Amino acid sequence: MEDVSEAHYIGYEELVTDLSTLLTYPPPFIYINDPISPRTTSMIVDSIFEKFIEEFPGGSSSIRAAKVNAISCFSARLLYDSILNSLASWEAQWDDGCANWNIEDDGPRWNENFDGFIHGLHALCAYLQDEKARKKGKGKQKQKSTEYEGDDVRLIIAIERAERLKDNLPELLVPLTRLAELARIDLTVIFISDVQWEDIRPPLGASPDPFFIDVLPLTKETITNRICSKFSYTSDDLEPGPYHPSLKGLYSHFISVLCDVCFPFTNDPQELEYIAAARWPGFVQPVLDEHRRKVTSESENEMNEGDAGSTLHPPTEDVRMRLSRIFNSSLNSAMEELYPRLTNATEWASANQPKSDLLAKPPGEVMKRGTLGSSLDKDEGMKSLSRMSKFILVAAFIASTNPTKSDLRMFGRGLDEKKRKRRATKATGKTKGGPAKIPQRLVGPVQFPLDRLLAILGALLEENDVESRPPAPPEYTIPGEYTDMETGRIGIYSSIMKLTSMRLLHRMSHPDRIDGPPALKCGISYDVALLLAKQLDIPLNDLMWDPI
Amino acid sequence: MHVLEVLPPRLYPCLNSQKRAILRTLQISIHPYPSYEARKERGDDRTGLETNEVALQQLYDLISGTVNRGEGNSCLILGPRGSGKTRLVERCLLNIPNKPIILRLSGWTQHSDRLAMREIAHQLNQQTGTTIFVHPDDVPRNIDNDYPDRELNPFLDKSVSSMLVSSASLPLSSHLPTLISALPTLPRPTIVILDGFDLFSLHPRQSLLYCLLDTAQSCHSGAKSRGLAVVGITTRVDTVNLLEKRVKSRFSGRILRTAPPQDLEGWIEVAKATLMPRVLDENQEKSYNEEWKSLWNMAIEKFLSDRSVTKALNETFSITRDIRMLNKIMASLALHLAPTSPFPSVSQIKATVLSQRIRPRSPFLHTLSYPALCLLIASVHVDSTGHSTFTFEMLHECFYDQLRTSLSAPVQVNGGSIGMAFEYLVSVKLFTCIAPSTGVAKEFVKYHSVVAREDVKKAVDKTGQINLRKWFTKAQ
Amino acid sequence: MTSIPNLDDINQTAYYIPFSGSADDEAGNAISLPLQRSKNDLPDGDGMRLDAYMKAWRKTLDRMQSLIRALHAPVVEQVIKKVHNSYTNVLPGLPYPELPVVCITNPTSSSSFINDVAVRLDSTELDKGDLPDIPFLSTSLYPTDCGNITSAMKAVIGGFVDRPELLMKVKRKPTTSLASHDIEMLVAWYKSIRETYNVTALSQPKLVVIMHDFEEFDPGIVQDLFYICSLHVPRLPLVFMLSLSSPPSPSYLQLTYPRSTMALLRTHKFDVPSGIKILEEVVLKTYFDPEFEPDVMIGPTTLKHLIDNFTRQNSSLEASISILHLAHLKHFSTEPLTFLTQSTPSSDTLSHPSSFHTLDDLLTRLQGSAQSTDKEQGADWPDTIPALIATIDYARTTFYSRIRRLRIGSRLIQLVQKFMKTQGYKGLDWDQRPGGSSILDVMVDILRGKLGAGVKFLGTMVKKLKARQLSVLLEEIHIFFQTLPTALRSNEEEAREKIMASRSALPEQMDIDISAISSQLAESIGEWLVEYLNNLLRPLEETALWEVWYTGLSPFPSDLMNPSVRASMLAGLLRPYDFVDSDDSEGVTHSLSELPDTSILFRRYLDSGKMINVYDWFESFQLELETQRKHLRKKLAPEAIKVERGSPKKGKGKREVTSGGDPLEDDDGEEKWRVEVQARFMRALQELDYLGFIKHTGRKADHVQRIVYDIHD
């Protein structure tokens, strides 16, 4: 257990030493900033607390630490409750109605407001002193220790994701930072966050500046041996698993290669660990297969008994070379798919599992990459939409991208000539003075009224849908009248609503506003629109005011 | 004279106890309560700052007037942050005879008069066992049977009684005048300390302040009413102007000023006093042998006499005179003492000042991942085209143009990783969102980069990636 | 009556709760029946038709629903399995435990699938002791529950905790105990669950949170929700199940949620089957499957409309089902003879004088069909009621047998086509149809009887087959016949014998190709196949009384499903009486003054220019009302004296304008009248305004702008 915690400390030694020395006589307010992986930091802070408390003279009765999360404590009451409960190391029981910590049942409530919270802290201190005094009553050299420690009890309150306090509980930010002087007890508040104190500091210097501890980002080497040292033997007796001790050497090689590939993209140790966890089982599988075959063959021919063969030996150098030759290509793809979480480690691992007994095969053939998760194949995506919905989406994209004035140019028809007026040769590039115009598709979609959408939709249908739709009933004589009829139907509206509920369209105007048409906004990206247009064979680029 | 560089192992415990001692001193001097004796027995009242001594005397007179002669007094303690206002009050209260009722309110927690009143009631219940305005059904029960060992620790009774007043036992805000005006009738004189006095003046109609000051003004000495003193603490210079006329007219107008140490020597004295603490608990004494002491003192003398050290301290001093800043610097100095570098060094104090005083806006730029750096450069490019705000798509476009034109990107960035980098920059608030992002797709939210152009430049140079630097320099 | 309305289904916006009284008592509530009487109905023909309809539709609907359920079943299984071992065999070496999330993409956005899953999750009823067998505890979360993070957490926690059957609720003091939106409460609850039922770590029940309509949740809130929950796994074995309706790629999750959130989750994606294939599956197995026969067969027009609607408008099975539903309703409501669908009423009902209309309608139709196909029931003309009944029953059986054979034919032709494909020939051009190729289009052709050419073509292809291929084909056909239900198989005896014969006739040893035999054998088989198929696929219209069991070419009332708002609104304003009383007043045209106020105003609106002067408008309106009033005077002249004067009732339409028009007016009557006119004008104006015909532009004094132009009716 000890070495594991050591493994956790690798790369964070400075934080550990600083914090644990600081906690002997802590300043009232500490701010720990880890821009890379605050999650790791808070884990480490936890273990520091444990070690520190058990080593502390007087033990847990004279010092208590609590770590709460500013996201899960989204209301003041939750914050108070969870701080007090965990300071008192109190676990709410269902059977007594999840009562909070208190001196006695039907005691006062601590979670009403900040004053109540402070009273709670006082009560807790008194309670702890009382308990400690009882302890000392039992212990022999009582007065000695009294004059040693003094009778005060020290409380440590750590709040992680503290940047969220600014949004969730802004009114508590100042009191928390001044908690020590407000409560007038020996107490320290620690903020852990990945943003800088300057970003959440309340205005007018209302709260004192903290004592800063900055966690520096780890170097590649540190991360490498941090991950390597976490290599732990998961024990299953019948079969040597991928985390067999004698594979440690191979593992460290693997990790260093992996870090070489991935470090330029992320220096978050946890992410690299994640990718490693996804890739490693596939990486060692050939070795394990090899071993298994060896064992089985030995068990067949009985001449040498004794488990000499059945123990897994660390693989040889050239095996390592072959493995890395086979798998290095896949590391990059693992990075590309796992870091953005296009798929998760488990699925990726199973998808990119190498063929069994790879080492037995001639070295010529390499494994082929597994197929990605379904999230990548694009053209499958919009299949499920009905034809009309696709038209609506394309129309919405055009409406969101083209300036309104351009509609007449793009879609307007003269009575006589059938062909559309060409778009004017528009002045691209820098105009004198003023910044260059940025194409709309980069700035993002603009909102448009429903009527405009319907108009564009009508134009599109008239252009591209006449052939494939069921023939118009005879009573429609004027060109475009039938299309006009179609775009007025309930079905169109309902499918627009449906697309909105799918968030493929965004409704910008308030739902219960009845005067004027509702304002919408396109929710699909350019390439999705392009895809749809292709399916409907609409020449999208001709219809865009500034084509790509 | 030589200072040994690495510490012989036998002296490790000394070093550690030295560190602990320093930290302890710092903590004590931060904690208002015991600091007085601490400083007293350190005997360094020399650094105890003149103005504050004057103010202390005045405050003492005022309060003792209230306590002994039952006067009604009011005053305001005004001074910049960290100039020892609170400590002043505490020291004064310490040696006031036959201890009065002390009500401590803070503008930071009592946002409204109602809250303030509840707190007053609570503290009254706590200090005078009698519960005022308490609901009849929860009068404090007998505590002896609950805590038979009460006499073991003197803290218990106070806290227990504090626990027994429940939130139900609180007056309505209409009771405010009665409650306040009842203060002088209490068995002991009352001292009300209002921290963040200016904040109380923001409460509607300043009724709390009005009642307090009015009562203070109207309770005549000699009458059988006990005294009442209202002590306001604030850093705002114009606080008195914030008061409404009727309130201001009832305020005695007595303003006591506190000031931080006036001269650099004072600071250096403080620093020295911190680094060479007298107070040591006894198990530190054991390990605190003479050899170490001599080594240490020699080193400190040398350290403090170093010009760059004094320069660093001087800079700090000229920026802020907040004594807490000095404390923080000292603390982190002490933290970084290690067997390899047992004594504070110039480089250390430089680093310390950097980490505690002049915080660089974004220290980690050069350690950013490659895509993140690309995005930063792209943002500089966009900025140089005259757009101060940008969306992800814009940066992406810019980045890909660069990728297309110069085929010399060391690692091709495709897939999600660049988007991820963008999210990272947003999450550490290097890119700050400006427009409300409701109903806007992630990639179209408008952002603004807080990183200055030259910081990016420095970072790019630090990474030493040629093509990145090339690309960066293209932005004019 | 469509199905038992599931009132918990939030996706339904409205429910039709059918009239609960017994349908077949006398004409008092005949109006309340959804089917309207026609003149040649039986006395309670509408009631009988309603019963027939309910039987028929229920049968079909059950079939289709069971089919859909069968389609969903495998995916449901996978999902359940995934949820079940979401906390077992986790990949080792992960830096931190992930929160398992099952993400169900269900593009047809029907709630049926997720409901199936939910039912599976909560199927086991809970009483003490057998909790260890319960793999899941599930709760549902709806976007409306999650206005903010507090209510979201409260909903999640309450969904689990408020289950007295699991664990007695303990009375808690709200102030001094955990808040009901504190996840610690859930932790405590789960802990005590574990203790009370002492479950092992393996068999501990997963806590499944089903989030319906996931796209509608506020991402910010969901992020926090996920974060908070992920802090407590695996101590709390939570599993989130998201039902999305947006297309699977680009994935909504990826687009919307930041990496920091995605990194907390272990998402597994499942796609519910969707697309035209589903519709084909359901329709083929419902209407073109020998195993099942619905009471009423849908005609080609309805089927065509079904396909179009699915591919173009709304590709969800619910919509398709309701189209079929509507087709049934129309069939039974328009065709008076449909009371004969399942059974023929007894002779005395028919001989009852009140049913003569029906009888001669019947007879005329029988006659019509008799001329076309008299060979079938021969010369015996039904002159007595029993004979008539017999004829009807005979007609029913013949129709059903015919349609059975049609189904067999369709299957057979599909089989041959498939065989040709597998043999590498191109077969019929079923895929190269314009506008989406679907096997259903083929079915449409079959029903239209347009497949003759295709059959002939297949025949010629069969003739060209080699011996080996021929044997394979025969083998398949044989198997096909074997798999038929016995009843049908017996009808196709001679075809089977033919197959047998030709199989035996095939030379055993294929390798030496005796081309002569095989080719002429192929020849004969080809001939036979064409003849046989054509026989099978004879059009249904040939049978007598087919219109009872077959919707045929009757057009589908698509405007009922998918009306045009604008058009119907204008029509309503222009021709209000078409909506008031449907049947009699078709030809009648009403003069302007007879129209309701709003219509009058609207007509004038149409006459006006871009900007309308409100006062002119009012005057024209007043003019119309005056003429209206004159007409009224004429009408009321005789009893004008008796008309008591009373303040005119406000309202629209000419009926309300009773007492205003009194011949002998005095001034206050005039005064009243003027006030009334003004009031009615204002009201009509307001209505047009509310309907959005008017735009108030402050540009010109007392003018409003006209919005709707060029109405051509």
JSON list of C-alpha atoms in Angstrom, two decimals, chain B residues 268-380:
[
{"chain": "B", "resi": 268, "resn": "ILE", "atom": "CA", "xyz": [13.69, 44.09, 7.58]},
{"chain": "B", "resi": 269, "resn": "GLU", "atom": "CA", "xyz": [13.37, 43.99, 11.33]},
{"chain": "B", "resi": 270, "resn": "VAL", "atom": "CA", "xyz": [10.17, 42.04, 10.99]},
{"chain": "B", "resi": 271, "resn": "ALA", "atom": "CA", "xyz": [11.80, 39.75, 8.49]},
{"chain": "B", "resi": 272, "resn": "LYS", "atom": "CA", "xyz": [14.71, 39.17, 10.79]},
{"chain": "B", "resi": 273, "resn": "ALA", "atom": "CA", "xyz": [12.48, 38.61, 13.75]},
{"chain": "B", "resi": 274, "resn": "THR", "atom": "CA", "xyz": [10.58, 36.05, 11.73]},
{"chain": "B", "resi": 275, "resn": "LEU", "atom": "CA", "xyz": [13.66, 34.25, 10.55]},
{"chain": "B", "resi": 276, "resn": "MET", "atom": "CA", "xyz": [15.23, 34.14, 13.99]},
{"chain": "B", "resi": 277, "resn": "PRO", "atom": "CA", "xyz": [12.30, 33.34, 16.22]},
{"chain": "B", "resi": 278, "resn": "ARG", "atom": "CA", "xyz": [12.81, 33.21, 19.96]},
{"chain": "B", "resi": 279, "resn": "VAL", "atom": "CA", "xyz": [9.85, 31.03, 20.66]},
{"chain": "B", "resi": 280, "resn": "LEU", "atom": "CA", "xyz": [10.51, 27.32, 20.41]},
{"chain": "B", "resi": 281, "resn": "ASP", "atom": "CA", "xyz": [8.54, 24.53, 21.92]},
{"chain": "B", "resi": 282, "resn": "GLU", "atom": "CA", "xyz": [10.50, 22.21, 24.09]},
{"chain": "B", "resi": 283, "resn": "ASN", "atom": "CA", "xyz": [10.99, 19.25, 21.81]},
{"chain": "B", "resi": 284, "resn": "GLN", "atom": "CA", "xyz": [12.44, 21.70, 19.36]},
{"chain": "B", "resi": 285, "resn": "GLU", "atom": "CA", "xyz": [14.74, 22.86, 22.13]},
{"chain": "B", "resi": 286, "resn": "LYS", "atom": "CA", "xyz": [16.20, 19.39, 22.39]},
{"chain": "B", "resi": 287, "resn": "SER", "atom": "CA", "xyz": [17.36, 19.34, 18.80]},
{"chain": "B", "resi": 288, "resn": "TYR", "atom": "CA", "xyz": [18.29, 22.97, 18.84]},
{"chain": "B", "resi": 289, "resn": "ASN", "atom": "CA", "xyz": [21.93, 22.77, 19.60]},
{"chain": "B", "resi": 290, "resn": "GLU", "atom": "CA", "xyz": [24.39, 25.59, 19.60]},
{"chain": "B", "resi": 291, "resn": "GLU", "atom": "CA", "xyz": [26.23, 24.61, 16.44]},
{"chain": "B", "resi": 292, "resn": "TRP", "atom": "CA", "xyz": [23.10, 24.91, 14.40]},
{"chain": "B", "resi": 293, "resn": "LYS", "atom": "CA", "xyz": [22.14, 28.14, 16.08]},
{"chain": "B", "resi": 294, "resn": "SER", "atom": "CA", "xyz": [25.43, 29.79, 15.23]},
{"chain": "B", "resi": 295, "resn": "LEU", "atom": "CA", "xyz": [25.33, 28.51, 11.66]},
{"chain": "B", "resi": 296, "resn": "TRP", "atom": "CA", "xyz": [21.80, 29.68, 11.21]},
{"chain": "B", "resi": 297, "resn": "ASN", "atom": "CA", "xyz": [22.26, 33.15, 12.69]},
{"chain": "B", "resi": 298, "resn": "MET", "atom": "CA", "xyz": [25.40, 33.67, 10.62]},
{"chain": "B", "resi": 299, "resn": "ALA", "atom": "CA", "xyz": [23.57, 32.65, 7.49]},
{"chain": "B", "resi": 300, "resn": "ILE", "atom": "CA", "xyz": [20.62, 34.91, 8.23]},
{"chain": "B", "resi": 301, "resn": "GLU", "atom": "CA", "xyz": [22.82, 37.87, 8.93]},
{"chain": "B", "resi": 302, "resn": "LYS", "atom": "CA", "xyz": [24.60, 37.30, 5.67]},
{"chain": "B", "resi": 303, "resn": "PHE", "atom": "CA", "xyz": [21.37, 36.79, 3.87]},
{"chain": "B", "resi": 304, "resn": "LEU", "atom": "CA", "xyz": [19.69, 39.91, 5.15]},
{"chain": "B", "resi": 305, "resn": "SER", "atom": "CA", "xyz": [22.76, 42.03, 4.55]},
{"chain": "B", "resi": 306, "resn": "ASP", "atom": "CA", "xyz": [22.88, 40.94, 0.91]},
{"chain": "B", "resi": 307, "resn": "ARG", "atom": "CA", "xyz": [22.06, 43.87, -1.33]},
{"chain": "B", "resi": 308, "resn": "SER", "atom": "CA", "xyz": [19.80, 42.04, -3.76]},
{"chain": "B", "resi": 309, "resn": "VAL", "atom": "CA", "xyz": [17.84, 40.69, -0.84]},
{"chain": "B", "resi": 310, "resn": "THR", "atom": "CA", "xyz": [17.25, 44.14, 0.55]},
{"chain": "B", "resi": 311, "resn": "LYS", "atom": "CA", "xyz": [16.46, 45.24, -2.98]},
{"chain": "B", "resi": 312, "resn": "ALA", "atom": "CA", "xyz": [13.82, 42.54, -3.33]},
{"chain": "B", "resi": 313, "resn": "LEU", "atom": "CA", "xyz": [12.36, 43.45, 0.05]},
{"chain": "B", "resi": 314, "resn": "ASN", "atom": "CA", "xyz": [12.48, 47.10, -0.89]},
{"chain": "B", "resi": 315, "resn": "GLU", "atom": "CA", "xyz": [10.56, 46.53, -4.08]},
{"chain": "B", "resi": 316, "resn": "THR", "atom": "CA", "xyz": [7.92, 44.63, -2.22]},
{"chain": "B", "resi": 317, "resn": "PHE", "atom": "CA", "xyz": [7.79, 47.27, 0.42]},
{"chain": "B", "resi": 318, "resn": "SER", "atom": "CA", "xyz": [7.33, 50.03, -2.10]},
{"chain": "B", "resi": 319, "resn": "ILE", "atom": "CA", "xyz": [4.50, 48.12, -3.79]},
{"chain": "B", "resi": 320, "resn": "THR", "atom": "CA", "xyz": [2.54, 47.03, -0.77]},
{"chain": "B", "resi": 321, "resn": "ARG", "atom": "CA", "xyz": [3.13, 47.62, 2.89]},
{"chain": "B", "resi": 322, "resn": "ASP", "atom": "CA", "xyz": [0.82, 44.85, 3.85]},
{"chain": "B", "resi": 323, "resn": "ILE", "atom": "CA", "xyz": [2.75, 42.96, 6.49]},
{"chain": "B", "resi": 324, "resn": "ARG", "atom": "CA", "xyz": [0.99, 39.76, 5.42]},
{"chain": "B", "resi": 325, "resn": "MET", "atom": "CA", "xyz": [2.76, 39.90, 2.11]},
{"chain": "B", "resi": 326, "resn": "LEU", "atom": "CA", "xyz": [6.07, 39.87, 3.91]},
{"chain": "B", "resi": 327, "resn": "ASN", "atom": "CA", "xyz": [4.85, 36.99, 5.99]},
{"chain": "B", "resi": 328, "resn": "LYS", "atom": "CA", "xyz": [3.95, 35.00, 2.92]},
{"chain": "B", "resi": 329, "resn": "ILE", "atom": "CA", "xyz": [7.35, 35.65, 1.41]},
{"chain": "B", "resi": 330, "resn": "MET", "atom": "CA", "xyz": [9.05, 34.55, 4.58]},
{"chain": "B", "resi": 331, "resn": "ALA", "atom": "CA", "xyz": [6.88, 31.48, 4.79]},
{"chain": "B", "resi": 332, "resn": "SER", "atom": "CA", "xyz": [7.64, 30.29, 1.32]},
{"chain": "B", "resi": 333, "resn": "LEU", "atom": "CA", "xyz": [11.31, 31.04, 1.97]},
{"chain": "B", "resi": 334, "resn": "ALA", "atom": "CA", "xyz": [11.18, 28.77, 4.94]},
{"chain": "B", "resi": 335, "resn": "LEU", "atom": "CA", "xyz": [9.31, 26.15, 2.96]},
{"chain": "B", "resi": 336, "resn": "HIS", "atom": "CA", "xyz": [12.05, 25.84, 0.40]},
{"chain": "B", "resi": 337, "resn": "LEU", "atom": "CA", "xyz": [14.80, 25.23, 2.89]},
{"chain": "B", "resi": 338, "resn": "ALA", "atom": "CA", "xyz": [16.16, 21.75, 2.28]},
{"chain": "B", "resi": 339, "resn": "PRO", "atom": "CA", "xyz": [19.21, 19.80, 3.40]},
{"chain": "B", "resi": 340, "resn": "THR", "atom": "CA", "xyz": [20.74, 20.57, 0.00]},
{"chain": "B", "resi": 341, "resn": "SER", "atom": "CA", "xyz": [20.16, 24.29, 0.46]},
{"chain": "B", "resi": 342, "resn": "PRO", "atom": "CA", "xyz": [19.81, 24.69, 4.20]},
{"chain": "B", "resi": 343, "resn": "PHE", "atom": "CA", "xyz": [19.82, 28.49, 4.27]},
{"chain": "B", "resi": 344, "resn": "PRO", "atom": "CA", "xyz": [17.74, 31.09, 2.46]},
{"chain": "B", "resi": 345, "resn": "SER", "atom": "CA", "xyz": [19.48, 32.27, -0.68]},
{"chain": "B", "resi": 346, "resn": "VAL", "atom": "CA", "xyz": [19.12, 35.19, -3.07]},
{"chain": "B", "resi": 347, "resn": "SER", "atom": "CA", "xyz": [17.74, 33.06, -5.87]},
{"chain": "B", "resi": 348, "resn": "GLN", "atom": "CA", "xyz": [15.18, 31.68, -3.49]},
{"chain": "B", "resi": 349, "resn": "ILE", "atom": "CA", "xyz": [13.89, 35.03, -2.43]},
{"chain": "B", "resi": 350, "resn": "LYS", "atom": "CA", "xyz": [13.66, 36.07, -6.07]},
{"chain": "B", "resi": 351, "resn": "ALA", "atom": "CA", "xyz": [11.62, 33.00, -6.91]},
{"chain": "B", "resi": 352, "resn": "THR", "atom": "CA", "xyz": [9.53, 33.52, -3.84]},
{"chain": "B", "resi": 353, "resn": "VAL", "atom": "CA", "xyz": [8.73, 37.09, -4.65]},
{"chain": "B", "resi": 354, "resn": "LEU", "atom": "CA", "xyz": [7.80, 35.95, -8.12]},
{"chain": "B", "resi": 355, "resn": "SER", "atom": "CA", "xyz": [5.47, 33.22, -6.87]},
{"chain": "B", "resi": 356, "resn": "GLN", "atom": "CA", "xyz": [3.86, 35.20, -4.06]},
{"chain": "B", "resi": 357, "resn": "ARG", "atom": "CA", "xyz": [3.95, 38.85, -5.03]},
{"chain": "B", "resi": 358, "resn": "ILE", "atom": "CA", "xyz": [4.25, 39.46, -8.77]},
{"chain": "B", "resi": 359, "resn": "ARG", "atom": "CA", "xyz": [2.18, 36.61, -10.12]},
{"chain": "B", "resi": 360, "resn": "PRO", "atom": "CA", "xyz": [2.89, 36.20, -13.82]},
{"chain": "B", "resi": 361, "resn": "ARG", "atom": "CA", "xyz": [-0.45, 36.13, -15.59]},
{"chain": "B", "resi": 362, "resn": "SER", "atom": "CA", "xyz": [0.10, 32.77, -17.26]},
{"chain": "B", "resi": 363, "resn": "PRO", "atom": "CA", "xyz": [3.25, 31.09, -16.08]},
{"chain": "B", "resi": 364, "resn": "PHE", "atom": "CA", "xyz": [2.86, 27.82, -17.92]},
{"chain": "B", "resi": 365, "resn": "LEU", "atom": "CA", "xyz": [2.53, 29.03, -21.48]},
{"chain": "B", "resi": 366, "resn": "HIS", "atom": "CA", "xyz": [5.65, 27.36, -22.76]},
{"chain": "B", "resi": 367, "resn": "THR", "atom": "CA", "xyz": [4.56, 24.03, -21.30]},
{"chain": "B", "resi": 368, "resn": "LEU", "atom": "CA", "xyz": [1.30, 24.10, -23.21]},
{"chain": "B", "resi": 369, "resn": "SER", "atom": "CA", "xyz": [0.62, 21.27, -25.59]},
{"chain": "B", "resi": 370, "resn": "TYR", "atom": "CA", "xyz": [1.47, 21.77, -29.22]},
{"chain": "B", "resi": 371, "resn": "PRO", "atom": "CA", "xyz": [-2.10, 22.29, -30.44]},
{"chain": "B", "resi": 372, "resn": "ALA", "atom": "CA", "xyz": [-2.73, 24.78, -27.66]},
{"chain": "B", "resi": 373, "resn": "LEU", "atom": "CA", "xyz": [0.29, 26.81, -28.70]},
{"chain": "B", "resi": 374, "resn": "CYS", "atom": "CA", "xyz": [-0.91, 26.70, -32.30]},
{"chain": "B", "resi": 375, "resn": "LEU", "atom": "CA", "xyz": [-4.24, 28.07, -31.17]},
{"chain": "B", "resi": 376, "resn": "LEU", "atom": "CA", "xyz": [-2.56, 30.85, -29.23]},
{"chain": "B", "resi": 377, "resn": "ILE", "atom": "CA", "xyz": [-0.56, 31.83, -32.28]},
{"chain": "B", "resi": 378, "resn": "ALA", "atom": "CA", "xyz": [-3.68, 31.66, -34.41]},
{"chain": "B", "resi": 379, "resn": "SER", "atom": "CA", "xyz": [-5.43, 33.93, -31.94]},
{"chain": "B", "resi": 380, "resn": "VAL", "atom": "CA", "xyz": [-2.58, 36.40, -32.29]}
]
